[in-house]
Structures are given as structure tokens and as C-alpha cells.
Amino acid sequence: MFHGYNLEKKNKYKAKVYLLEETEAIGLTQTEDFEDKNLWDAVITDDLSSTGKDDDFNHYLKHNFNINIDWKKGENIKKNFTVAVEVYRVWEEPGMIYGTYAKEERVAFKNYADTPTTDLINYNAELLKTQDVDKKDSISSRFMVSEELMDHYLTRIEQDKKNMIQYIGDIEYTKREFDPCGYSKITIQDKGDASRSLVIFDETKPANEIDKTEHAFGIIAGDNRKEITITLDGLQTKNQFCQGSLLDEGQKHTQDKNVFQVDKVYSAFFRGEITTPDSTHQQQQNDAGIPTTVENSKDTDVIITDNVSNPSAAQQWQDRIDYKIESDKEITLKLRYLYNKSAFESLQGSNKTLNNAVNLFWVFRYFWFTDRIVQKYFLPISTCRYPNQIAKINVYPDIEWEVSFLITTGETHTLAGGKKDDVTNYPSRQNFKFSDRFKLTREYKGFSFATDISVKVNGDVHKLGLDKIENIIKKLADLKEFLDQFNSSNSVNASTGGFKEYFTFKLVSPNIALAFKWNLGYVVESAHNHKAVTMLNGALKLAPLIGVNFEVDLFIITDNIKVYGIGPITKFIRKSIEWVTETDIFVLAYVNVELHGEFTLVYNSINGFDSKKSYRKAILSIPFGVRGGIKSNEENVIILPTGEKTEKFNAEISINSGIDIVEELGTDNTGPYKKNSYIFKGLNVKVVIVENVFSRNRISVIPKIDETFEILKEDKICPDNTEYLNNN
């Protein structure tokens, strides 16, 4: 298509290349149609005006690109793709007022969907897994994208890169070399975070610390590129003796691309000795003006082979898009993470709504971070002194997961001492606030519950709410309903005898909140700050996990005391007062047993658990006391189908106390510890007087008095028992 344009002297030409789906491209001839159907982000352009050799009338365009899964548009069918090409004559004309204007005229075009090329003898068999060698007419100007290409593509690319690193051979240096053409140090640095850098080579270090190129510099990136700089200290190639070790004949390391070998690199000889003594070394030093010493008097050179590799081809790199050579001693790599955004392709069909929902499931490929998700990149760095040092960069996805779970009845529970414990309060030493995370979506017999999974990709949050735990919740609710049968609806008036006559108990509803999040982050410790590791944060709140409330009617006990006729006497006195005052008198004793807890977890895959931030606390709370009072026999009745009614007046006085038994596991400045505490929650008296006023078909509750008086303060029953544990 470009034949001869590079030899024309009078005019200049350029080409535009469009990528098209073959069935969509048939019959297209106009530029605007090509532009409309083009699948590349931008039209590929190429200058055809470069002068060729006398015997070369052709111009070649080679373009590497990643296959975007979005081309499939949710369809699970194989598709054929082709190209359309236009040739333009280009020139400049002076503007009417300012400068010049670029002009172009289309002089040729070809739509390969309508006029395909034929009989291309040999495809790239390794890439396309097919060959055309039968000499029969067949279409060669198209390629096919299959359902699973994204998986195969990423797997193949990663394998190609690993293989090439092995083919090139990362030479390990355990002693200094002394060729004049060389460098002394290689540093990899995150351009956006100056605190994150890694020295992978330093010839001034002791012998066993010179070469650290087995370490890879880790970065977290997403669809947006992240810039990483590789710099060389003490670079000496200009005006130095350079024998072009591991280069083409006649090539020197004065060329930037011969130092940062993005396009071409030779393998070293690995069978037997990797190096050979350099007999001309001292002459090289003399020519470079370097005095000979005992230390630098001898030198070796790496042995070159015929094996040549192209790192840019293996890594799909393009100049100034994926990298930019800033100078002979600095290069910037512009790297991003290529997500595999294909999922369940075989399930997809014509239903686009279903397809879009299924397509989001690709994020579960990255639900847990293992070595398989790492995308590796590399750059060979070479001079005569230290050929083929390979800088390695591991790129990790920018993904954060969070899983949250809540089950609650919406009640707040009273711990010993009258303190309210709410499930939405977050545990100490952790930044989870459960009330910000949940929208209760399900109810069953008084229980509300929600499960939420969210994933943050490149800063964008996707909610994946999953409320699939009904069976567990319903079994808990059914159990509570069964146990509640033993709870008298009005224990004050219980007089039927039997089990419920003497005391009642009820199961305290469990309130449980759990949240975990994990993501990839950088370890702060300077020795490992170039590494990206799995970070895990978790919090669990039990308010409570379980509890039982016991309540005893003291009047029923006294009524049944047979000694000296005490029971009948006290019962007669009480009933007489209730008859005269038109009230019910009650005196109840209660004791509750509830298990509360907090749990936090901070972990990373390098340092393990962070003992100072990880924390566990369990509280066995036992509030107890006595309450007594009166309730009016007079009732307000609301005329509704339910026949609601309530007493007009009630008054209550209670004496409350309790004990908390606390076990705590944590870490302080001394080290990990286990601490047991026994806390008397003080003694207080509470007085409540309430009048219920009926007006306009509703009940208004008017508190007359609601006061609490502290009699004894909270105090420890005995000193804390703190035991420091060993580091294990």
C-alpha cells in the first residue's frame, strides 16, 4: 500500500490506518465512516516521506497494540477484524493573516474488508497459532479475536517476559569490575513518591552487597500510568574506551539505547565460565588516563552469544508512551496494570443488561492477592563494566476489597453500671465505623441484617451487596422465639403458678457487626519500602454476642413464705393498699449475664500481625439490682381495631449495680500482654415517674421525674492482673 511514496521528491505523504470489525467495515469508502467505526482510541498515522535506499521502494509500518476486551461488546462470539488505509499528500500554505496552515488531500485508500490481501505465506505462528502455507487464496489482512483471548493474551505475555529475562541472563556481580566505560550505581524510584526508592546495584558496597538485582521494585497502579525512574550514578561512556561489550560490531555505549536496552540486547555465554580475562585492560586504562593499581590491574569481560532479544516487543512497549529516555543516565518507565476484564463469556448473549451485570464479576479475579496477579516488567542496563544488569518492576493492581456484615434487633443493651452499648459504635484502635457502612435490607421476626461486599478499583467503588444468609438469621430468630415463650409478658401479674410464676428470663438478642478490608499497600519499613504487600484490616463488634436476663418477682416469693404465716400477712397488706390506691405494687430483682467483645486485626504479608494495632477484648457483664414501684389501675383506651390501652400513671425506683469481668489481649510499650480486670460498677439509685396523657387518638408520655443518684462510685475489686507474654 505504501510502495514508492518514500521516493517521490516533489511531494510529501502520510498514511492513516483504521482498525475495523470486518462485518462493520464492508462497503465503507469515506473518511468519516472509517473514523466512526475505528476501534483504536486514535487513528494511527505514519510519515511516508522518509527517503529509502535506492533499491527499496517500500515503507513498512509496524504497530503493536493490546486487544481491548470491550471490543466484544458483551458477545460471546468470535470476531474478525481488519484495517482500512488512506494515503494523503500533505503540504503547508501561508495563512491569510498569521503563519501557515497544514493541508492534506486523500490520494489513495483501501478497505481490506472489500479487497483483502491474499496468500500471505507465513503468519507469526507463535502469536496466532496458525500458518498459511498451502499457496491457495486465503484472506491474510485480518485477524480473529476469540472468546478467551484476554486470558490467553495475558498469560502468554507474562510468560514471554519471564522467558526473556532468563534468555538475557541477569549477571550477578560479587566483585568490582574496572572497565573505563561503566557506572557505579542503579536506583529505581517512584516518581510520584520520592520516599520510595530501591538501590539494586552499588559497586562501592562490600562484595556480597554489590548486586541486588534479584529484588524487584513493586508499584501499585491501575488503568492510569505510573512513572518510575531508573537512574545511573557515576556513568562514564563519553570520552572513555568502550569496546562495545554485548553490542553489535561497531556499536558503543555512547548511544542511550545501548545503555538502556529497550530494543535490543544480547545474551551472555552461560555454559562454563561467564567471563573471560581481558588482556587489553591495562591499555584501556592508560588510554582513559586511569592509573593502574593493585586493585584495578585485572579485569574480565562477559562473553557475547548470538542470542538477541527485543524487550520492547516482549512487553508491548512504544517509545514515549511506555517509556522515555530522559538522558544517557536516566529513563522514565510509564507503567500501568492491564486488568483482565473478561468474565463468564460463555454465559453472555443478546441480553445486554445481563451482560453488563456479569461483566462486573471480572473483579473477583482479584479477590485475593497471590503471585499470579503480578505483572512483571524489566529493563536491561548495560555498559562494558557491568553488562546486562536487569532492573525489574512488579506491577500490582490498584484494588481494595471490603466485606461487612451486620445483624441486629436495633436494641441498645445496658452493661453493668448503666452504660449503653451500641453495635454501631466502632471498636477501639480501629477506624471502622459500622453505622456508615450498613443499610439494613432484610427483616425476620425482629432481626435486621445486611451483608455488603464492595470493591474499589482505581478509586472507583463498586457495591456488590449480597444478602444470602437468611437461613442462618432465621434459625437464630426461631431459637429466640422459642426461648421467649418462657418470658412472662407481665411478670408483675403472674399468678398462675409453675415455672413462670417465680422468675422469668429472656434471651438477649445478638448484635454483631463485622468488617474486613484488604488491599495492596507499601510496607513502611525502610528495608522493604519498595515492596507492595497485602494489607489486612479487620474489626468485630459484639454488643452483645449473647446474653440472658433473669427477673424474680419478690412478692411472689414472700407470698409463699409459710413460717409464722408471714406470706398471707404480707400479701393481705399489699392487696389492701392496691385496692385503696387503685394501683398495682411490684418489687422485682434482676440479674443479667451478657458477653460483649471487641476484636481488631492489622496484618501485612511481610511483617505479619501488627501487635500494637491488633487487639482483643472480652467483657462478661453482670448487671444486677432491684426495682420497685406502682402502676395505676386506670387505663386510657385508644379506640382502634387493636384495642390499645395503657395505664395513666406509673412510678419506679431502682437500685442498680453490677460487675464487669474483662479479659484483654494487646501490646503496649513493654510488649504483648494479657490483662484481667474485675470492676465493681458502683451503686446508683434511679427514680422515674411518668404520666401517660390521652389526647387526639394518641398517647403522650410525659416524664415528671427521671433522675439518677450515684451512691457508690465505680471501682476495681482488686488490682489488674497483667501478665506480659513472650514475643511468640
XYZ file of C-alpha atoms in Angstrom, residues 234-692:
459
model
C 28.839 7.736 38.016
C 28.061 6.969 34.370
C 31.187 7.073 32.171
C 30.702 6.392 28.484
C 31.663 9.684 26.848
C 35.363 10.036 26.011
C 36.062 6.641 27.558
C 37.428 3.490 25.989
C 34.314 1.439 25.061
C 34.764 -1.906 23.349
C 31.007 -2.390 22.957
C 30.717 -5.465 25.139
C 27.483 -7.373 24.259
C 26.727 -4.943 21.395
C 26.668 -5.201 17.601
C 30.047 -4.727 15.964
C 30.943 -1.055 15.796
C 28.306 -0.027 18.376
C 29.358 1.849 21.531
C 27.702 2.680 24.836
C 27.723 6.360 23.970
C 24.267 5.685 22.449
C 21.472 5.984 25.039
C 19.667 2.876 23.761
C 22.865 0.873 24.136
C 22.829 1.704 27.865
C 19.061 1.437 28.449
C 18.479 -1.513 26.146
C 14.789 -1.139 25.327
C 15.019 -2.555 21.795
C 17.957 -4.931 21.528
C 20.010 -6.969 23.938
C 22.417 -9.894 23.509
C 22.598 -12.834 25.885
C 25.800 -13.684 27.688
C 27.537 -17.038 27.474
C 26.425 -19.171 30.424
C 27.970 -22.582 29.785
C 31.000 -22.901 31.980
C 32.664 -19.556 32.658
C 30.514 -16.499 32.019
C 33.527 -14.167 31.679
C 36.995 -14.275 30.212
C 40.131 -12.332 31.250
C 40.571 -9.000 29.416
C 44.130 -8.925 28.052
C 43.870 -5.293 26.860
C 42.527 -3.943 30.151
C 45.598 -2.011 31.282
C 45.974 -0.436 27.839
C 42.323 0.686 28.063
C 43.022 2.298 31.415
C 46.112 4.047 30.119
C 44.152 5.443 27.159
C 41.452 6.642 29.579
C 44.018 8.275 31.865
C 43.305 5.946 34.774
C 46.394 4.945 36.819
C 46.863 1.208 37.324
C 46.692 -0.037 40.917
C 46.810 -3.478 42.516
C 43.009 -3.431 42.823
C 42.209 -2.446 39.229
C 45.071 -4.160 37.424
C 42.959 -7.118 36.285
C 39.541 -7.258 34.698
C 37.219 -9.720 32.959
C 34.707 -9.298 30.126
C 31.397 -11.056 29.560
C 31.305 -13.410 26.579
C 28.729 -12.495 23.912
C 26.435 -15.022 22.198
C 24.311 -14.876 19.035
C 21.061 -14.863 21.050
C 19.320 -11.491 20.688
C 16.086 -10.297 22.351
C 13.786 -7.283 21.998
C 12.432 -6.193 25.432
C 10.008 -3.666 23.880
C 8.411 -6.342 21.705
C 8.017 -8.719 24.638
C 6.479 -6.009 26.817
C 4.383 -4.291 24.108
C 6.259 -1.015 24.682
C 6.157 2.064 22.495
C 8.625 4.934 22.731
C 7.270 7.965 24.661
C 4.097 6.080 25.542
C 5.517 3.332 27.734
C 8.955 4.804 28.291
C 11.009 7.933 27.705
C 14.805 8.095 27.753
C 15.479 11.368 29.575
C 19.277 11.288 29.172
C 22.123 8.788 28.927
C 21.808 8.202 32.697
C 18.039 8.370 33.285
C 14.955 6.703 31.833
C 11.287 7.017 32.824
C 9.064 3.945 32.559
C 5.341 4.720 32.271
C 3.693 1.570 33.519
C 0.088 0.585 34.162
C -1.735 -2.545 35.234
C -3.614 -4.366 32.491
C -6.739 -5.833 34.103
C -8.334 -8.967 32.754
C -11.886 -7.642 32.430
C -13.413 -10.743 30.902
C -15.804 -12.889 32.926
C -18.179 -15.759 32.186
C -18.149 -15.079 28.452
C -19.951 -18.352 27.728
C -22.991 -17.154 29.703
C -23.429 -13.974 27.725
C -25.797 -13.464 24.842
C -28.140 -10.859 23.487
C -29.345 -9.591 26.879
C -27.151 -6.517 27.396
C -28.442 -5.856 30.928
C -27.422 -9.356 31.980
C -24.124 -8.987 30.154
C -23.278 -5.769 31.993
C -24.085 -7.373 35.348
C -21.991 -10.445 34.580
C -19.129 -8.356 33.252
C -18.617 -6.758 36.673
C -17.686 -10.175 38.043
C -14.246 -9.809 36.498
C -13.196 -8.077 39.739
C -13.385 -11.455 41.528
C -10.287 -12.459 39.579
C -8.549 -10.142 42.058
C -10.496 -11.110 45.181
C -7.339 -12.387 46.855
C -3.827 -11.267 46.049
C -1.469 -14.033 45.009
C 1.697 -14.075 42.924
C -0.307 -14.883 39.794
C -1.755 -11.337 39.641
C 1.674 -9.667 39.434
C 2.607 -8.222 36.053
C 6.367 -8.106 35.615
C 8.356 -5.567 33.612
C 12.097 -5.343 33.114
C 14.841 -3.239 31.577
C 18.373 -4.464 30.733
C 21.068 -1.895 31.573
C 24.481 -2.370 30.054
C 27.969 -0.888 29.818
C 31.316 -2.570 29.274
C 31.990 -2.711 33.005
C 28.615 -4.241 34.003
C 26.684 -5.639 31.007
C 23.099 -6.875 31.229
C 22.067 -5.780 34.686
C 18.275 -6.208 34.698
C 16.066 -3.761 36.591
C 12.793 -5.487 37.481
C 9.483 -3.812 38.325
C 6.468 -5.708 39.634
C 3.127 -4.002 38.989
C 0.180 -4.818 41.264
C -3.491 -3.884 40.737
C -4.996 -0.872 42.491
C -7.847 -2.757 44.181
C -9.291 -2.624 47.694
C -11.918 -5.049 48.987
C -14.239 -4.616 51.925
C -16.646 -7.154 53.396
C -19.132 -6.037 56.055
C -21.793 -7.919 57.978
C -24.384 -6.748 60.497
C -27.128 -8.499 62.448
C -29.110 -6.532 65.000
C -32.511 -6.045 66.563
C -31.838 -2.335 66.808
C -31.714 -2.522 70.600
C -29.034 -0.961 72.744
C -28.097 -3.020 75.785
C -27.314 -1.878 79.295
C -23.996 -3.014 80.636
C -23.218 -3.080 84.318
C -23.221 0.488 85.555
C -25.952 1.627 83.174
C -23.719 2.310 80.163
C -25.356 1.717 76.787
C -23.504 -0.432 74.268
C -24.483 0.087 70.644
C -23.343 -2.149 67.799
C -22.712 0.875 65.587
C -20.009 2.176 67.920
C -16.711 1.056 66.492
C -14.076 -0.898 68.431
C -11.140 0.882 69.977
C -7.873 1.051 67.994
C -9.669 0.791 64.670
C -11.126 3.284 62.196
C -14.195 1.284 61.175
C -17.488 2.981 61.904
C -20.161 0.426 61.246
C -23.053 2.891 61.105
C -21.516 4.398 57.955
C -21.415 1.023 56.212
C -24.828 -0.502 56.527
C -28.259 -0.033 55.125
C -30.367 -2.747 56.725
C -32.097 -4.565 53.915
C -33.732 -7.643 55.449
C -36.001 -8.325 58.424
C -37.271 -11.509 60.040
C -39.042 -11.771 63.402
C -37.463 -8.616 64.735
C -33.990 -9.192 63.328
C -32.468 -6.873 60.778
C -29.390 -7.864 58.843
C -27.231 -6.840 55.913
C -24.185 -8.119 54.088
C -22.149 -5.858 51.895
C -19.191 -6.512 49.618
C -17.594 -3.553 47.905
C -14.528 -3.226 45.742
C -12.587 -0.083 44.939
C -10.822 -0.191 41.570
C -8.616 2.777 40.672
C -10.514 4.817 43.279
C -13.998 3.939 41.932
C -16.239 1.992 44.350
C -18.475 -0.822 43.114
C -21.083 -2.200 45.551
C -21.797 -5.909 45.436
C -24.481 -6.261 48.122
C -25.050 -9.911 48.970
C -27.866 -10.748 51.365
C -27.702 -14.524 51.121
C -27.593 -15.507 54.771
C -31.319 -15.659 55.536
C -31.251 -19.269 56.704
C -28.714 -18.596 59.445
C -30.534 -15.480 60.604
C -33.930 -17.183 60.587
C -32.655 -20.071 62.702
C -31.362 -17.608 65.288
C -34.684 -15.780 65.278
C -36.655 -19.013 65.621
C -34.487 -20.036 68.572
C -35.088 -16.708 70.251
C -38.827 -17.003 69.648
C -38.851 -20.429 71.309
C -36.948 -19.205 74.373
C -39.162 -16.141 74.638
C -42.072 -18.460 75.461
C -40.679 -18.595 78.966
C -40.796 -14.826 79.300
C -43.985 -13.665 81.010
C -45.499 -10.747 79.177
C -46.311 -9.158 82.540
C -44.325 -10.773 85.314
C -45.854 -8.454 87.928
C -49.273 -10.036 87.456
C -48.019 -13.604 87.020
C -50.104 -15.685 89.406
C -50.781 -18.941 87.641
C -48.040 -20.867 89.403
C -45.474 -23.139 87.832
C -42.172 -22.179 86.272
C -43.066 -18.669 85.127
C -44.602 -17.748 88.469
C -41.312 -17.385 90.314
C -38.955 -15.893 87.759
C -38.701 -15.104 84.068
C -35.825 -14.946 81.703
C -35.318 -13.910 78.118
C -32.552 -14.358 75.614
C -30.752 -11.125 74.795
C -30.725 -10.557 71.056
C -27.268 -10.806 69.494
C -25.924 -7.642 67.913
C -22.921 -8.458 65.730
C -21.034 -6.245 63.316
C -18.035 -7.392 61.303
C -15.945 -5.537 58.744
C -12.765 -6.551 56.971
C -10.882 -4.799 54.210
C -7.770 -5.791 52.345
C -5.736 -4.101 49.691
C -2.212 -3.850 48.376
C -0.022 -1.306 50.095
C 3.603 -0.443 50.668
C 5.440 -1.552 53.787
C 6.658 1.497 55.708
C 9.798 -0.220 56.976
C 12.696 1.278 55.010
C 14.336 -2.074 54.323
C 11.288 -3.210 52.364
C 9.654 0.043 51.261
C 9.978 -0.927 47.602
C 7.620 -3.866 48.126
C 3.876 -3.960 47.601
C 2.264 -6.349 50.064
C -1.187 -7.494 51.108
C -2.582 -5.289 53.888
C -5.467 -6.586 56.017
C -7.559 -4.591 58.500
C -10.476 -6.070 60.397
C -12.863 -5.233 63.201
C -15.515 -7.230 65.041
C -18.061 -5.788 67.453
C -20.250 -7.913 69.731
C -22.804 -5.828 71.617
C -23.553 -8.434 72.844
C -22.802 -11.789 71.322
C -25.342 -13.441 73.614
C -26.962 -12.777 76.968
C -29.682 -13.908 79.363
C -31.771 -11.634 81.585
C -33.244 -13.138 84.780
C -36.010 -11.417 86.730
C -37.578 -12.525 90.022
C -40.913 -11.288 91.469
C -40.081 -10.785 95.153
C -43.729 -10.505 96.182
C -44.464 -13.979 94.862
C -41.607 -15.308 96.966
C -42.822 -13.532 100.129
C -46.412 -14.587 99.468
C -45.294 -18.215 99.690
C -43.343 -17.968 102.950
C -45.180 -20.355 105.295
C -43.256 -19.592 108.500
C -45.424 -17.874 111.149
C -47.985 -17.024 108.480
C -45.726 -14.278 107.062
C -46.775 -14.909 103.466
C -50.518 -14.414 103.924
C -49.954 -11.342 106.127
C -47.697 -9.528 103.606
C -49.994 -10.456 100.763
C -53.044 -9.070 102.673
C -51.282 -5.777 103.413
C -50.144 -5.350 99.791
C -53.544 -6.147 98.289
C -55.272 -3.780 100.715
C -53.018 -0.916 99.691
C -53.517 -1.706 95.979
C -57.331 -1.726 96.494
C -57.391 1.620 98.287
C -54.974 3.407 95.947
C -56.222 1.753 92.739
C -52.655 0.763 91.823
C -50.518 -2.342 91.382
C -47.375 -2.566 93.538
C -44.356 -4.521 92.298
C -40.880 -5.315 93.581
C -38.540 -7.185 91.200
C -34.951 -8.340 91.462
C -32.916 -8.856 88.317
C -29.546 -10.160 87.215
C -28.299 -10.160 83.623
C -25.378 -12.028 82.109
C -24.123 -10.713 78.772
C -20.972 -11.387 76.753
C -19.627 -8.363 74.888
C -16.469 -8.166 72.844
C -14.205 -6.202 70.559
C -11.643 -7.531 68.130
C -9.322 -5.686 65.745
C -6.736 -7.051 63.354
C -3.941 -5.372 61.380
C -1.733 -7.561 59.190
C 0.592 -7.391 56.221
C 2.193 -10.260 54.360
C 5.783 -9.129 55.092
C 5.747 -8.225 58.791
C 2.792 -10.377 59.831
C 0.414 -9.142 62.528
C 0.868 -5.641 63.924
C 0.621 -6.438 67.609
C 0.258 -2.788 68.676
C -2.782 -2.273 66.479
C -4.282 -5.752 66.766
C -6.399 -6.027 69.889
C -8.883 -8.330 71.591
C -11.182 -7.529 74.470
C -13.943 -9.657 76.036
C -16.322 -8.400 78.731
C -18.601 -10.592 80.800
C -21.031 -8.000 82.086
C -23.263 -8.886 85.067
C -25.590 -6.012 85.990
C -27.956 -6.675 88.926
C -30.340 -4.797 91.122
C -33.815 -4.338 92.497
C -36.603 -2.209 91.185
C -39.984 -1.489 92.614
C -42.890 0.829 92.031
C -46.547 1.311 91.314
C -48.749 1.281 88.229
C -52.181 2.871 88.009
C -55.159 0.566 87.508
C -56.834 3.287 85.499
C -56.308 2.895 81.779
C -56.524 5.124 78.699
C -58.075 3.232 75.822
C -57.465 4.203 72.192
C -60.397 3.149 70.037
C -58.554 1.240 67.345
C -59.012 -2.253 65.879
C -56.116 -3.370 68.055
C -57.855 -2.122 71.210
C -54.714 -0.446 72.544
C -54.693 0.606 76.173
C -52.158 1.869 78.654
C -52.121 2.830 82.297
C -52.384 6.504 83.116
C -49.588 6.654 85.653
C -46.567 4.704 86.869
C -43.640 5.352 89.147
C -40.490 3.312 89.721
C -37.406 3.375 91.883
C -34.455 1.088 91.184
C -31.172 0.288 92.883
C -28.596 -0.807 90.290
C -25.100 -2.191 90.400
C -23.017 -4.798 88.628
C -19.688 -6.436 87.956
C -17.660 -6.498 84.750
C -15.096 -9.249 84.221
C -12.708 -8.127 81.485
C -10.025 -10.057 79.635
C -7.817 -8.051 77.305
C -5.043 -9.081 74.914
C -2.908 -6.328 73.414
C 0.527 -4.754 73.210
C 1.967 -1.725 74.953
C 5.465 -0.220 75.043
C 6.697 -3.108 77.178
C 5.387 -5.829 74.899
C 2.439 -8.159 74.384
C 0.304 -8.630 77.455
C -2.743 -10.370 78.872
C -4.741 -8.405 81.435
C -7.667 -9.462 83.637
C -9.802 -6.886 85.420
C -12.665 -7.189 87.919
C -14.655 -3.991 88.149
C -17.434 -3.101 90.585
C -19.712 -0.812 88.571
C -20.770 1.334 91.503
C -24.216 1.774 93.037
C -26.849 4.173 91.850
C -30.486 4.856 92.524
C -32.825 5.838 89.742
C -36.258 7.416 90.144
C -38.733 7.621 87.268
C -42.306 8.971 87.399
C -44.290 9.000 84.149
C -47.820 10.144 83.249
C -49.433 8.910 80.048
